[in-house]
CSV table of C-alpha atoms in Angstrom, one decimal:
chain,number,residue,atom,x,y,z
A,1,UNK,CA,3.0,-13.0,-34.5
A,2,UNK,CA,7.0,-12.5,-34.3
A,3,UNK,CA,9.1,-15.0,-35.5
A,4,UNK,CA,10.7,-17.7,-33.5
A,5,UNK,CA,14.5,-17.6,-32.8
A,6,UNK,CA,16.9,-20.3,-33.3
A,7,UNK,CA,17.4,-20.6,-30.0
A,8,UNK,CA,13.7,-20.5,-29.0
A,9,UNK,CA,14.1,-18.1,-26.7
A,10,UNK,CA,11.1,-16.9,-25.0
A,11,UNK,CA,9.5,-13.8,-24.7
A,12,UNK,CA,9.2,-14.8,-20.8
A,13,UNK,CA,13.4,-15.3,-21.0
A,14,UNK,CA,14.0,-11.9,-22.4
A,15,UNK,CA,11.8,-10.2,-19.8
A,16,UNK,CA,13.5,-11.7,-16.8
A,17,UNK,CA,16.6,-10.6,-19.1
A,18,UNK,CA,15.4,-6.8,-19.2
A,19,UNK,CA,14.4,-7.0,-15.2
A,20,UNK,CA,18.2,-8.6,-14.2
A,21,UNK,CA,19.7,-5.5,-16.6
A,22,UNK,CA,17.3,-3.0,-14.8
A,23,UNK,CA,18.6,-5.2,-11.4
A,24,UNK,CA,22.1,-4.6,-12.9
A,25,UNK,CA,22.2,-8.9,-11.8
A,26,UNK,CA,25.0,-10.6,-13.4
A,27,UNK,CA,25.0,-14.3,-13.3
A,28,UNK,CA,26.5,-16.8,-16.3
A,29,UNK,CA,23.0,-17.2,-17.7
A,30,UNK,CA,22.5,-13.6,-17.9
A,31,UNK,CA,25.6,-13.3,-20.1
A,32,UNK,CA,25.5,-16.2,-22.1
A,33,UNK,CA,21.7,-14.7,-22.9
A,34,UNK,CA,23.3,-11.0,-23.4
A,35,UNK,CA,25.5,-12.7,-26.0
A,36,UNK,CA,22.7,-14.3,-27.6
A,37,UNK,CA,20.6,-11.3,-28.3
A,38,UNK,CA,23.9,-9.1,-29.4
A,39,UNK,CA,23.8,-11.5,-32.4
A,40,UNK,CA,20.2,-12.6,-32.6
A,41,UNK,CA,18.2,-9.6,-35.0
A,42,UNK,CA,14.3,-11.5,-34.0
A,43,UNK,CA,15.4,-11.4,-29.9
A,44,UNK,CA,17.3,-8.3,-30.2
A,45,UNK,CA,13.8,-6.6,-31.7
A,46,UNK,CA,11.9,-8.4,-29.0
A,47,UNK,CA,14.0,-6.6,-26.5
A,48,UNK,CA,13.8,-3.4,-28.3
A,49,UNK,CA,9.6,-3.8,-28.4
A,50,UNK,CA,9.9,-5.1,-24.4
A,51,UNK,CA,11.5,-2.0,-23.6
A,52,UNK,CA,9.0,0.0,-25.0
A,53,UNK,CA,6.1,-1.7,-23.9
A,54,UNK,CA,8.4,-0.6,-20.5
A,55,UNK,CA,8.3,2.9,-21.2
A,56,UNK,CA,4.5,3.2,-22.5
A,57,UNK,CA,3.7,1.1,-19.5
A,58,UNK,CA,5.1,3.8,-17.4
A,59,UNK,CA,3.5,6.5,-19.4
A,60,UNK,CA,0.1,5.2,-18.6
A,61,UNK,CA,0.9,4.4,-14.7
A,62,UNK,CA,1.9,8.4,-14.8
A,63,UNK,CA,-1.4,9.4,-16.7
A,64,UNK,CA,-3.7,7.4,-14.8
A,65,UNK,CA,-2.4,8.2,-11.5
A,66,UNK,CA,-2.4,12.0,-12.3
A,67,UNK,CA,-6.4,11.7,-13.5
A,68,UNK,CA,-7.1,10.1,-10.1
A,69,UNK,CA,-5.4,13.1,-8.2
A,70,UNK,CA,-6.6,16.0,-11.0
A,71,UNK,CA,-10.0,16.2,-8.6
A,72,UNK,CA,-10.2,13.9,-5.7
A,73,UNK,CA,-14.4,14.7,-5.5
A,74,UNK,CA,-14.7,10.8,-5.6
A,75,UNK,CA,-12.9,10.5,-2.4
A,76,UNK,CA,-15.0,12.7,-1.1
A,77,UNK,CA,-17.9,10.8,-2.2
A,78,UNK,CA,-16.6,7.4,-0.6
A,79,UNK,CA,-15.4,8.9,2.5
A,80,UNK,CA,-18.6,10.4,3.1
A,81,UNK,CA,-20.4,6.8,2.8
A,82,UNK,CA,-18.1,5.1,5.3
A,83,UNK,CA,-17.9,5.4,9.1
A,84,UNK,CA,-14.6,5.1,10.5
A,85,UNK,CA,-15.7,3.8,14.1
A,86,UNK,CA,-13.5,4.0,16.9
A,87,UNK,CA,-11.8,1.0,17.8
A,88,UNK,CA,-12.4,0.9,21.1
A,89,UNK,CA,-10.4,-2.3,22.5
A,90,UNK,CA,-10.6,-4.1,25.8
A,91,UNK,CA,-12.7,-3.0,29.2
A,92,UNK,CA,-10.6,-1.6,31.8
A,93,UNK,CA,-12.1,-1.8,35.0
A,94,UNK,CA,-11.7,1.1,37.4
A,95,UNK,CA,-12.2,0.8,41.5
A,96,UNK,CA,-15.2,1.7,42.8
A,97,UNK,CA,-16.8,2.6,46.4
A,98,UNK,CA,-20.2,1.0,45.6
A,99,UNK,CA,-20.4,-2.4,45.0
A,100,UNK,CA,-23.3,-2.1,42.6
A,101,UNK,CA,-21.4,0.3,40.5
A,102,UNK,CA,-19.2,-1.4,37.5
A,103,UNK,CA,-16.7,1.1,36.8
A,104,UNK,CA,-14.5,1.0,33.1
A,105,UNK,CA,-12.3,2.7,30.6
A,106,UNK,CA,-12.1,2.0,27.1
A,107,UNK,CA,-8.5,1.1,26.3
A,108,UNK,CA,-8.7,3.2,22.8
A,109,UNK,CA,-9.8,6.0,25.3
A,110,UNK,CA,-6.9,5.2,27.5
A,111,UNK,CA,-4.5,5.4,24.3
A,112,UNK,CA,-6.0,8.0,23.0
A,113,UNK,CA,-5.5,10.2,26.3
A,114,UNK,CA,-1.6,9.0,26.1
A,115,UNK,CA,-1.7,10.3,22.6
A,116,UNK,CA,-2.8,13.5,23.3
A,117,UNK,CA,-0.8,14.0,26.3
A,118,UNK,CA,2.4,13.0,24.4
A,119,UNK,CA,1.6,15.8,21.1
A,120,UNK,CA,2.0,18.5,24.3
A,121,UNK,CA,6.0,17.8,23.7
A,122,UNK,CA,7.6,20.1,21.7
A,123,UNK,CA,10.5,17.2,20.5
A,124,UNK,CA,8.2,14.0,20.1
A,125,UNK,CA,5.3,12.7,18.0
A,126,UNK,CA,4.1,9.4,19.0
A,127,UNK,CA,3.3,6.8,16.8
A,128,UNK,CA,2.6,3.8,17.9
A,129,UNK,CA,1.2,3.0,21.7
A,130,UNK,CA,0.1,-0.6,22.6
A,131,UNK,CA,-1.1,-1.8,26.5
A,132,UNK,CA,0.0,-5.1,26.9
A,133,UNK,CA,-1.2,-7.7,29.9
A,134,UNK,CA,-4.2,-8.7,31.5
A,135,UNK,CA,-6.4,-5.6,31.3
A,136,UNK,CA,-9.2,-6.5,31.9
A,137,UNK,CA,-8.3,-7.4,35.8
A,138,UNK,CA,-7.8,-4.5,38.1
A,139,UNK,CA,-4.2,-4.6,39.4
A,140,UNK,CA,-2.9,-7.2,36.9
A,141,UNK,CA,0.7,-6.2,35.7
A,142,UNK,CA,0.2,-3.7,32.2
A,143,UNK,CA,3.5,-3.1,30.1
A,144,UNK,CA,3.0,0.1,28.1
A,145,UNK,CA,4.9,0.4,24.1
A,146,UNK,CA,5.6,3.3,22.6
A,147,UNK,CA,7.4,4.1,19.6
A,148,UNK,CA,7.6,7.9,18.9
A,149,UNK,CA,9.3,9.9,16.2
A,150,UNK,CA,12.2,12.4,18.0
A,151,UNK,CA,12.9,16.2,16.4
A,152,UNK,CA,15.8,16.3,14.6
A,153,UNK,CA,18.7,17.7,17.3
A,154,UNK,CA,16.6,16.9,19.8
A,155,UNK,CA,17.7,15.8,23.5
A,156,UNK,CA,16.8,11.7,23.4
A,157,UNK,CA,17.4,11.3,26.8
A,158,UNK,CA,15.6,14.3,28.0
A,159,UNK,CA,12.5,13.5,25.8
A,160,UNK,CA,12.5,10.2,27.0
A,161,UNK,CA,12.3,11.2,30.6
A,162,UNK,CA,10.0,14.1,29.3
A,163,UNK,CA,7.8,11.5,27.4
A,164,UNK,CA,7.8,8.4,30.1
A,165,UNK,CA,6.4,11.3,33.1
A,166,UNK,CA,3.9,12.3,30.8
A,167,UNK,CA,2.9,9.0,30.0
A,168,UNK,CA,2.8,8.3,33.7
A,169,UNK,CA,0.7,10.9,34.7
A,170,UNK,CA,-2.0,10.7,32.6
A,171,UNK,CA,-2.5,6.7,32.6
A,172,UNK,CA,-2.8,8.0,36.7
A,173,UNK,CA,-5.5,10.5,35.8
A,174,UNK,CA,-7.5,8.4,33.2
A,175,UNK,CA,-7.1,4.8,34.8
A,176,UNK,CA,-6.4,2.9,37.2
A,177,UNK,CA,-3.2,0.1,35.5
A,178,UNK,CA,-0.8,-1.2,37.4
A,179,UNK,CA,1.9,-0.1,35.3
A,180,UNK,CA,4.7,-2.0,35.8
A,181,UNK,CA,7.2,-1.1,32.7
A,182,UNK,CA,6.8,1.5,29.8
A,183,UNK,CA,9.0,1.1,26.4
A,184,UNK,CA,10.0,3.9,24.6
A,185,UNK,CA,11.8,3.7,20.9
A,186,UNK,CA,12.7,6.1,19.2
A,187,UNK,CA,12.6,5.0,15.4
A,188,UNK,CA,12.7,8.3,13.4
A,189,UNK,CA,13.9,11.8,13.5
A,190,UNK,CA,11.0,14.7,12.2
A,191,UNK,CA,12.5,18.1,10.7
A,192,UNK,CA,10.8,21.3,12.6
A,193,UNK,CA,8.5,21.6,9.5
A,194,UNK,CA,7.0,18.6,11.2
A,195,UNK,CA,8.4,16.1,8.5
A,196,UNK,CA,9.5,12.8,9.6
A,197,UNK,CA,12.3,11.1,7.5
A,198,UNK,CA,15.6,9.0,7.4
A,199,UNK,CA,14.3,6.2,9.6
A,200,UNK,CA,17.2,5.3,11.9
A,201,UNK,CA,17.0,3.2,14.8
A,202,UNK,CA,17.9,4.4,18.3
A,203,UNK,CA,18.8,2.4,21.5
A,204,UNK,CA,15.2,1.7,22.7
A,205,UNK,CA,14.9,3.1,26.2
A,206,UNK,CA,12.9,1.1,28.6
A,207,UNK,CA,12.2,2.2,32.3
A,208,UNK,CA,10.4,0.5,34.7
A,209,UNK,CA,7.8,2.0,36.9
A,210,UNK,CA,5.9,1.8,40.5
B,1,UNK,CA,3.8,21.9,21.5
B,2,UNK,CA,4.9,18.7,19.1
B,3,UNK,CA,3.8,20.1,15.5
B,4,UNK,CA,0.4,18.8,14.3
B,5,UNK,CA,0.7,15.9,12.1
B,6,UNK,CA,2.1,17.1,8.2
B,7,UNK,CA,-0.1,15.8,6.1
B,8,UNK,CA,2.4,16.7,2.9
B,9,UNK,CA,5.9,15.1,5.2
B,10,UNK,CA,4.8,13.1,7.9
B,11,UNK,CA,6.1,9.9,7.2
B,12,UNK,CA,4.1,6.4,6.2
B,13,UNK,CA,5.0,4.6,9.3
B,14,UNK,CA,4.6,7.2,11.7
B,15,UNK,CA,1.3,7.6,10.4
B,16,UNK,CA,0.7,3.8,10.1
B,17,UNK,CA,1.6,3.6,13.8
B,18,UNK,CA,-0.7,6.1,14.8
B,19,UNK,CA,-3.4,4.8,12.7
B,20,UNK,CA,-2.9,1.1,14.4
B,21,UNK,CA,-3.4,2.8,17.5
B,22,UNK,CA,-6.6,4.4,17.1
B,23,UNK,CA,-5.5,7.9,15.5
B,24,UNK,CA,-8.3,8.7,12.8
B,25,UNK,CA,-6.4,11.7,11.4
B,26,UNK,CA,-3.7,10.1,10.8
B,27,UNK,CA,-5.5,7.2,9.1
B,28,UNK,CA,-6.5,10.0,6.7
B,29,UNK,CA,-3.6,11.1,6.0
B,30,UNK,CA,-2.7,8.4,4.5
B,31,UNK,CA,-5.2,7.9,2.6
B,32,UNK,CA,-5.7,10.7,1.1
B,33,UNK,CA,-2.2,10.1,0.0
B,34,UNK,CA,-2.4,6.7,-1.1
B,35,UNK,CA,-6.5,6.6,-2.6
B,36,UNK,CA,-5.5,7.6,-6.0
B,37,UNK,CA,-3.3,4.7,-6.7
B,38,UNK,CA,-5.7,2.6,-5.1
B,39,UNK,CA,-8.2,3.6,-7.1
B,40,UNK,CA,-6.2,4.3,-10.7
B,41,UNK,CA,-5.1,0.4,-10.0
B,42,UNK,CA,-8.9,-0.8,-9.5
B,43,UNK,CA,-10.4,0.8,-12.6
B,44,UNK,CA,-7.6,-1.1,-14.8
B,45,UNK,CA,-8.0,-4.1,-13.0
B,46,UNK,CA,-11.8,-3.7,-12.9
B,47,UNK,CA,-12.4,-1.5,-16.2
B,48,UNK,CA,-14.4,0.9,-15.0
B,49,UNK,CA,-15.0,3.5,-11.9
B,50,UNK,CA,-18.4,2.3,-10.6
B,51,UNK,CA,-16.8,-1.0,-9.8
B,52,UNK,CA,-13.5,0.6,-8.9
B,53,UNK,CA,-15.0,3.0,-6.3
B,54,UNK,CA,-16.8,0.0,-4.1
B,55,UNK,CA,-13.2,-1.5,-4.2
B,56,UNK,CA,-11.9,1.4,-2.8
B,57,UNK,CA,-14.7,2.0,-0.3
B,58,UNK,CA,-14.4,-1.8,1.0
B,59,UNK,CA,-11.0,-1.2,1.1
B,60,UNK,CA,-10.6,1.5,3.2
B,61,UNK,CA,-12.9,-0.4,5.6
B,62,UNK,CA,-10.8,-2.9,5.8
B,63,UNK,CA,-7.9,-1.0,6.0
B,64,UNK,CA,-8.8,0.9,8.9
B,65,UNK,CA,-10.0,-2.2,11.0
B,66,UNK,CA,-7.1,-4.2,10.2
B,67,UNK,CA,-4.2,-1.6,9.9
B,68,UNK,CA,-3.0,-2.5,13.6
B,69,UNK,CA,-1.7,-5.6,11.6
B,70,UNK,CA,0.9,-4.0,9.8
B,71,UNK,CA,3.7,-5.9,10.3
B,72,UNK,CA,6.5,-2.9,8.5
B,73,UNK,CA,5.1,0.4,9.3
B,74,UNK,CA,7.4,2.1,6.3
B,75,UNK,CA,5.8,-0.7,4.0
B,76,UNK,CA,2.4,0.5,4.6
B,77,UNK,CA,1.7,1.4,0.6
B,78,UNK,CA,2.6,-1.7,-0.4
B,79,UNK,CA,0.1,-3.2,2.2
B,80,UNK,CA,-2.7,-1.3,1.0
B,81,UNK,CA,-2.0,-1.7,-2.4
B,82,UNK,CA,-2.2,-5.6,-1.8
B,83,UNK,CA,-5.3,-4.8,0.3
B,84,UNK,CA,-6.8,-3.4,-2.9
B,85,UNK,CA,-5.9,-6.3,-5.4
B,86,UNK,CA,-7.3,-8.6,-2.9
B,87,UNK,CA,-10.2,-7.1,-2.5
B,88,UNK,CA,-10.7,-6.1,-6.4
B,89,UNK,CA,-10.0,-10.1,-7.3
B,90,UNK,CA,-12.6,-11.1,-4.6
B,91,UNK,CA,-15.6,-8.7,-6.1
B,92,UNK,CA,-14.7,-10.0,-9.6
B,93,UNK,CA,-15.2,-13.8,-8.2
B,94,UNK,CA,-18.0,-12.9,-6.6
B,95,UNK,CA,-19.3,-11.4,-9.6
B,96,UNK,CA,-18.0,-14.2,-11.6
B,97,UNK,CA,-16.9,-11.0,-13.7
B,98,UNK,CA,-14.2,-13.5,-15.7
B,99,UNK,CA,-17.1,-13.6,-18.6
B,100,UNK,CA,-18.9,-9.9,-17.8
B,101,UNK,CA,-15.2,-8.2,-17.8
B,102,UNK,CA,-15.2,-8.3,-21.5
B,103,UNK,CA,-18.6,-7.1,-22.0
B,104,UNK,CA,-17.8,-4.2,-19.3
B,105,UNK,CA,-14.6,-3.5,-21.1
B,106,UNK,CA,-16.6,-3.1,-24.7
B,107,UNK,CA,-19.5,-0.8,-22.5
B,108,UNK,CA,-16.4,0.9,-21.7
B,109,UNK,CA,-15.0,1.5,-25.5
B,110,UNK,CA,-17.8,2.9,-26.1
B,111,UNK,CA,-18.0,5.6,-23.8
B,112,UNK,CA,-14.7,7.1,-24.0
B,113,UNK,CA,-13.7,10.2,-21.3
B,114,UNK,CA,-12.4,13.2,-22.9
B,115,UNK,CA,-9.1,12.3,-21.0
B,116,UNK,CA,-9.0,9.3,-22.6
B,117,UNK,CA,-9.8,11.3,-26.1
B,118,UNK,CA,-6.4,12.9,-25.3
B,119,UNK,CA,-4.9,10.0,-25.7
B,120,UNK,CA,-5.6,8.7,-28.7
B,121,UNK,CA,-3.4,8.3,-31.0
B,122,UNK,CA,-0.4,8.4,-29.2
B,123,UNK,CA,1.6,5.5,-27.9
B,124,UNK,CA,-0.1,5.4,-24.8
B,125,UNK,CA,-3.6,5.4,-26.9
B,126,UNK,CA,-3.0,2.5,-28.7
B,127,UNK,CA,-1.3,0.7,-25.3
B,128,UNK,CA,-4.9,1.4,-23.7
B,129,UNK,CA,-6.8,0.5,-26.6
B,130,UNK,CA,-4.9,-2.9,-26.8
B,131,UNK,CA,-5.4,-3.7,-22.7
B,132,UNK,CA,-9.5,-3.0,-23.6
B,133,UNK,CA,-8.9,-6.1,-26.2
B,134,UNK,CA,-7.3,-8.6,-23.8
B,135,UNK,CA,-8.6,-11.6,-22.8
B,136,UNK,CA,-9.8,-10.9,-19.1
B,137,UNK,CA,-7.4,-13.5,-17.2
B,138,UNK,CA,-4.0,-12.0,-19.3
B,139,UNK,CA,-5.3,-8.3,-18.6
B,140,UNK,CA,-5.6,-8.9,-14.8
B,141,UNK,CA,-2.2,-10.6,-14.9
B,142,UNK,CA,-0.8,-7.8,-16.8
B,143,UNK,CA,-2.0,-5.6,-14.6
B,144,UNK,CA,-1.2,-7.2,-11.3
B,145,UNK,CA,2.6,-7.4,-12.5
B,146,UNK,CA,3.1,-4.0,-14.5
B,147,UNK,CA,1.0,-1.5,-13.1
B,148,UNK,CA,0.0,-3.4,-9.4
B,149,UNK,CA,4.2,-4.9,-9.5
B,150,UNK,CA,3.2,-7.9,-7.6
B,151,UNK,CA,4.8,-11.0,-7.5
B,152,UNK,CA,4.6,-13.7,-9.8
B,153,UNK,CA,4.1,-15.6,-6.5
B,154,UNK,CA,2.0,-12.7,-5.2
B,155,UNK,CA,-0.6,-13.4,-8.2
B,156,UNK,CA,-0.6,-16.8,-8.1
B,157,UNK,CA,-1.8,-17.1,-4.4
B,158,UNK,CA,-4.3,-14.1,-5.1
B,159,UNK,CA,-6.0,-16.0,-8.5
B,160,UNK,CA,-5.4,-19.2,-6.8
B,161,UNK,CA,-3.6,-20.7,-10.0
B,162,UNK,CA,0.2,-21.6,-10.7
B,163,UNK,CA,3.1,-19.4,-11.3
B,164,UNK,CA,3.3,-21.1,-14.4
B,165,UNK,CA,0.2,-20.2,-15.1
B,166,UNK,CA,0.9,-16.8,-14.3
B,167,UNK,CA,4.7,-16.8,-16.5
B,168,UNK,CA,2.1,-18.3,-19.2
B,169,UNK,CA,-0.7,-15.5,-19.2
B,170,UNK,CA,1.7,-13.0,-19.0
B,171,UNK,CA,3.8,-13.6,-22.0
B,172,UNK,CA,0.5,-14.6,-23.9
B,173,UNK,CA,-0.3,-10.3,-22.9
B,174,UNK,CA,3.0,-9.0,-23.7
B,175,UNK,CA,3.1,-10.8,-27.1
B,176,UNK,CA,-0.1,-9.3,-28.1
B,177,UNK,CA,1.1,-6.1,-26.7
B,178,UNK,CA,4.6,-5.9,-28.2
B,179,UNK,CA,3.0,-7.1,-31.3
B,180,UNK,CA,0.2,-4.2,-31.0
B,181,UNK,CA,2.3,-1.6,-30.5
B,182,UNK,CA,4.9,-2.8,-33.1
B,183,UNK,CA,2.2,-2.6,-35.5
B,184,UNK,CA,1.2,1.0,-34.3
B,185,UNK,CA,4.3,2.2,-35.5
C-alpha cells in the first residue's frame, strides 16, 4: 500500500487530474493540483504508476481486441444459431374486387421494395426509409422519410428528383398509399469506392405528392 | 447502379439506417465490424468465452429487434457496446455470478490459452494476472470504465448502486493495480 500524502490527496483526485490533462481542461483546481504534485514525490509517483496502468491498459484493449478478430470462427458459430427474422411492420391493406377477399402488404415489404428501387441510382444509397400515418386504413394520408447518402460531386437536386420518381413509382406498383408528402435528406456524401464519410448535413428536400 | 454496400467503408450510420429499416445485410455489416469488441469486452467482464459468446448471441438479438431505436445513427458503436454491458450485467445477476465470478476466474487461471502464455511476463502479463485476482464488483467496475469507457453515471445506473460507490470500487482496483504493477517492476 503507497503512502499517504500530506495533503491526502486521493488516488480518485489524481485520476480525474490525468483525464483533465489528457482533456487538456484547465480550471483553478486543476492547477492548484498540478502544483501540488510538481512538489509532492508520493503523488507525483502515483501519477507516474496511473499513467502506466494508462498505457498497459491500452496494451491489453489492443491484444484482446486483435485475438477476437485473429479468426472470427466464433462468429460464425453464433450467427449460425440465431435467426434474424424480418421485421415485417404494420398491415397494409390493398383494394380488392371481391368482398370476401382481404387484400395486404407488409410494410417491411413495402420498404424493402423502395430500397431496392432506390440502389438502381447510380448517385444515392438510401439509409433510412420510414412510412408514417395511419397505414393500416386504405386512403389514410402516408408521409414517406428518407434519408439517403449522395455520391460525392453528385447533382443533389437531380438525385432528389431522380430518387422522389423512383420512390413514387414503385410505392404505385407495390401498394396502394395515399402518399401525400415524401422527405428526402441528404446527410452524407459516399466516395465512388462506395465509402460514405464526412457527415455533412444538406438542406432536406421535401416534395409533396398527388 | 448505386455501388453495393462497402462492407470495409460504408459508414456506421448509413448502415444503422438501413438496418432500422429492415436491411439484413447491412445489419451484418456492422456486426461483423463491431462483434469483436463486443465480444473481447464480454469475456473481461465475464471471464471467460462460453459465457461471453451467449452475451454476444443475446445481443445481437436484441440488437437487431431494437436497432430502429437508434436515436444517433453515427453513435451506433457506442449503442451496441452499451447493449452488450447491459446485457453481460443482467446474465451475471441472473446467475448471481457476484460469488461464482471468482471461482470462474480461478477455473480460468488454470487453463491458460497459449495467447495468454505469450503474455506472461510482460507488463501486460502481470496487468491480466492482477484483473484475475480482483474482487468481482472492482473488476467489473474496472472494466466498465477502462476497457467498456462508460460513465461513472453510465455504471451506476447499470449495477444499480451509487456513483460514489462506483468512484469508491474503482480507486479500491487501481490501488491494487498501480500497486501490482509497481511491484512487477
Amino acid at each position: 500500500m503507497m503512502a499517504e500524502c500530506e495533503q491526502s490527496t486521493t488516488l480518485d483526485e489524481l485520476s480525474d487530474w490525468l483525464l483533465d490533462e489528457e482533456n487538456q481542461v484547465e480550471t483553478s483546481e486543476h492547477t492548484a493540483l498540478s502544483a501540488h504534485i510538481d512538489r509532492c514525490p508520493i503523488c507525483s509517483q502515483r501519477v507516474s504508476s496511473l499513467r502506466q496502468l494508462t498505457r498497459v491498459t491500452s496494451d491489453l484493449k489492443e491484444h484482446d481486441l486483435a485475438e477476437q478478430t485473429q479468426d472470427t470462427g466464433w462468429l460464425d458459430t453464433i450467427l449460425s444459431n440465431i435467426v434474424f427474422e424480418t421485421r415485417s411492420g404494420r398491415s397494409i391493406p390493398l383494394a380488392s374486387d371481391f368482398e370476401q377477399d382481404s387484400l395486404s402488404v407488409t410494410e417491411g415489404a413495402v420498404i424493402a421494395a423502395v430500397r431496392s428501387a432506390a440502389d438502381t441510382l447510380d448517385d444515392v444509397l438510401i439509409g433510412k426509409c420510414r412510412l408514417h400515418g395511419d397505414l393500416e386504413t386504405l386512403g389514410a394520408p402516408v408521409t414517406v422519410e428518407v434519408t439517403a447518402s449522395l455520391r460525392s460531386g453528385g447533382d443533389r437536386v437531380q438525385s432528389t428528383i431522380r430518387l422522389r420518381e423512383l420512390i413514387v413509382a414503385e410505392l404505385a406498383r407495390v401498394s396502394e398509399m395515399n402518399v401525400e408528402k415524401i422527405s428526402i435528406e441528404f446527410n452524407e456524401f459516399f466516395e465512388s469506392t462506395g465509402s460514405s464519410e464526412d457527415p455533412a448535413k444538406l438542406s432536406p428536400a421535401e416534395s409533396g405528392v398527388s | 447502379m448505386a455501388p453495393p454496400l462497402d462492407a470495409q467503408t460504408a459508414s456506421d450510420s448509413l448502415l444503422c439506417d438501413r438496418a432500422g429499416s429492415g436491411d439484413n445485410t447491412a445489419f451484418q455489416i456492422l456486426i461483423q465490424r463491431y462483434a469483436p469488441l463486443m465480444r473481447a469486452y464480454a469475456i473481461r467482464l465475464l471471464g471467460g468465452t462460453s459465457d461471453a459468446d451467449d452475451v454476444i448471441q443475446e445481443t445481437l438479438i436484441k440488437a437487431w429487434k431494437k436497432i430502429d431505436t437508434v436515436q444517433e445513427p453515427s453513435k451506433v458503436k457506442s449503442w451496441l457496446m452499451t447493449l452488450t454491458n447491459r446485457t453481460a450485467i443482467d446474465h451475471i445477476r441472473s446467475r448471481k455470478v457476484t460469488s461464482e465470478l471468482d471461482e470462474v476466474l480461478e477455473s480460468a487461471d488454470n487453463s491458460i490459452s497459449p495467447e495468454q502464455n505469450a503474455i506472461q511476463g510482460s507488463q501486460l502479463g502481470a496487468l491480466n494476472e492482477l484483473l484475475r485476482r480482483l474482487p468481482a464488483e472492482q473488476s467489473q467496475v474496472w472494466t466498465m470504465r477502462e476497457v467498456g469507457g462508460f460513465s461513472y453515471k453510465e455504471i451506476a445506473q447499470t449495477l444499480q448502486i451509487s456513483e460514489a460507490s462506483v468512484r469508491g470500487r474503482l480507486a479500491r482496483a487501481r490501488g491494487t493495480l498501480i500497486d501490482g504493477m509497481d511491484a512487477w517492476k
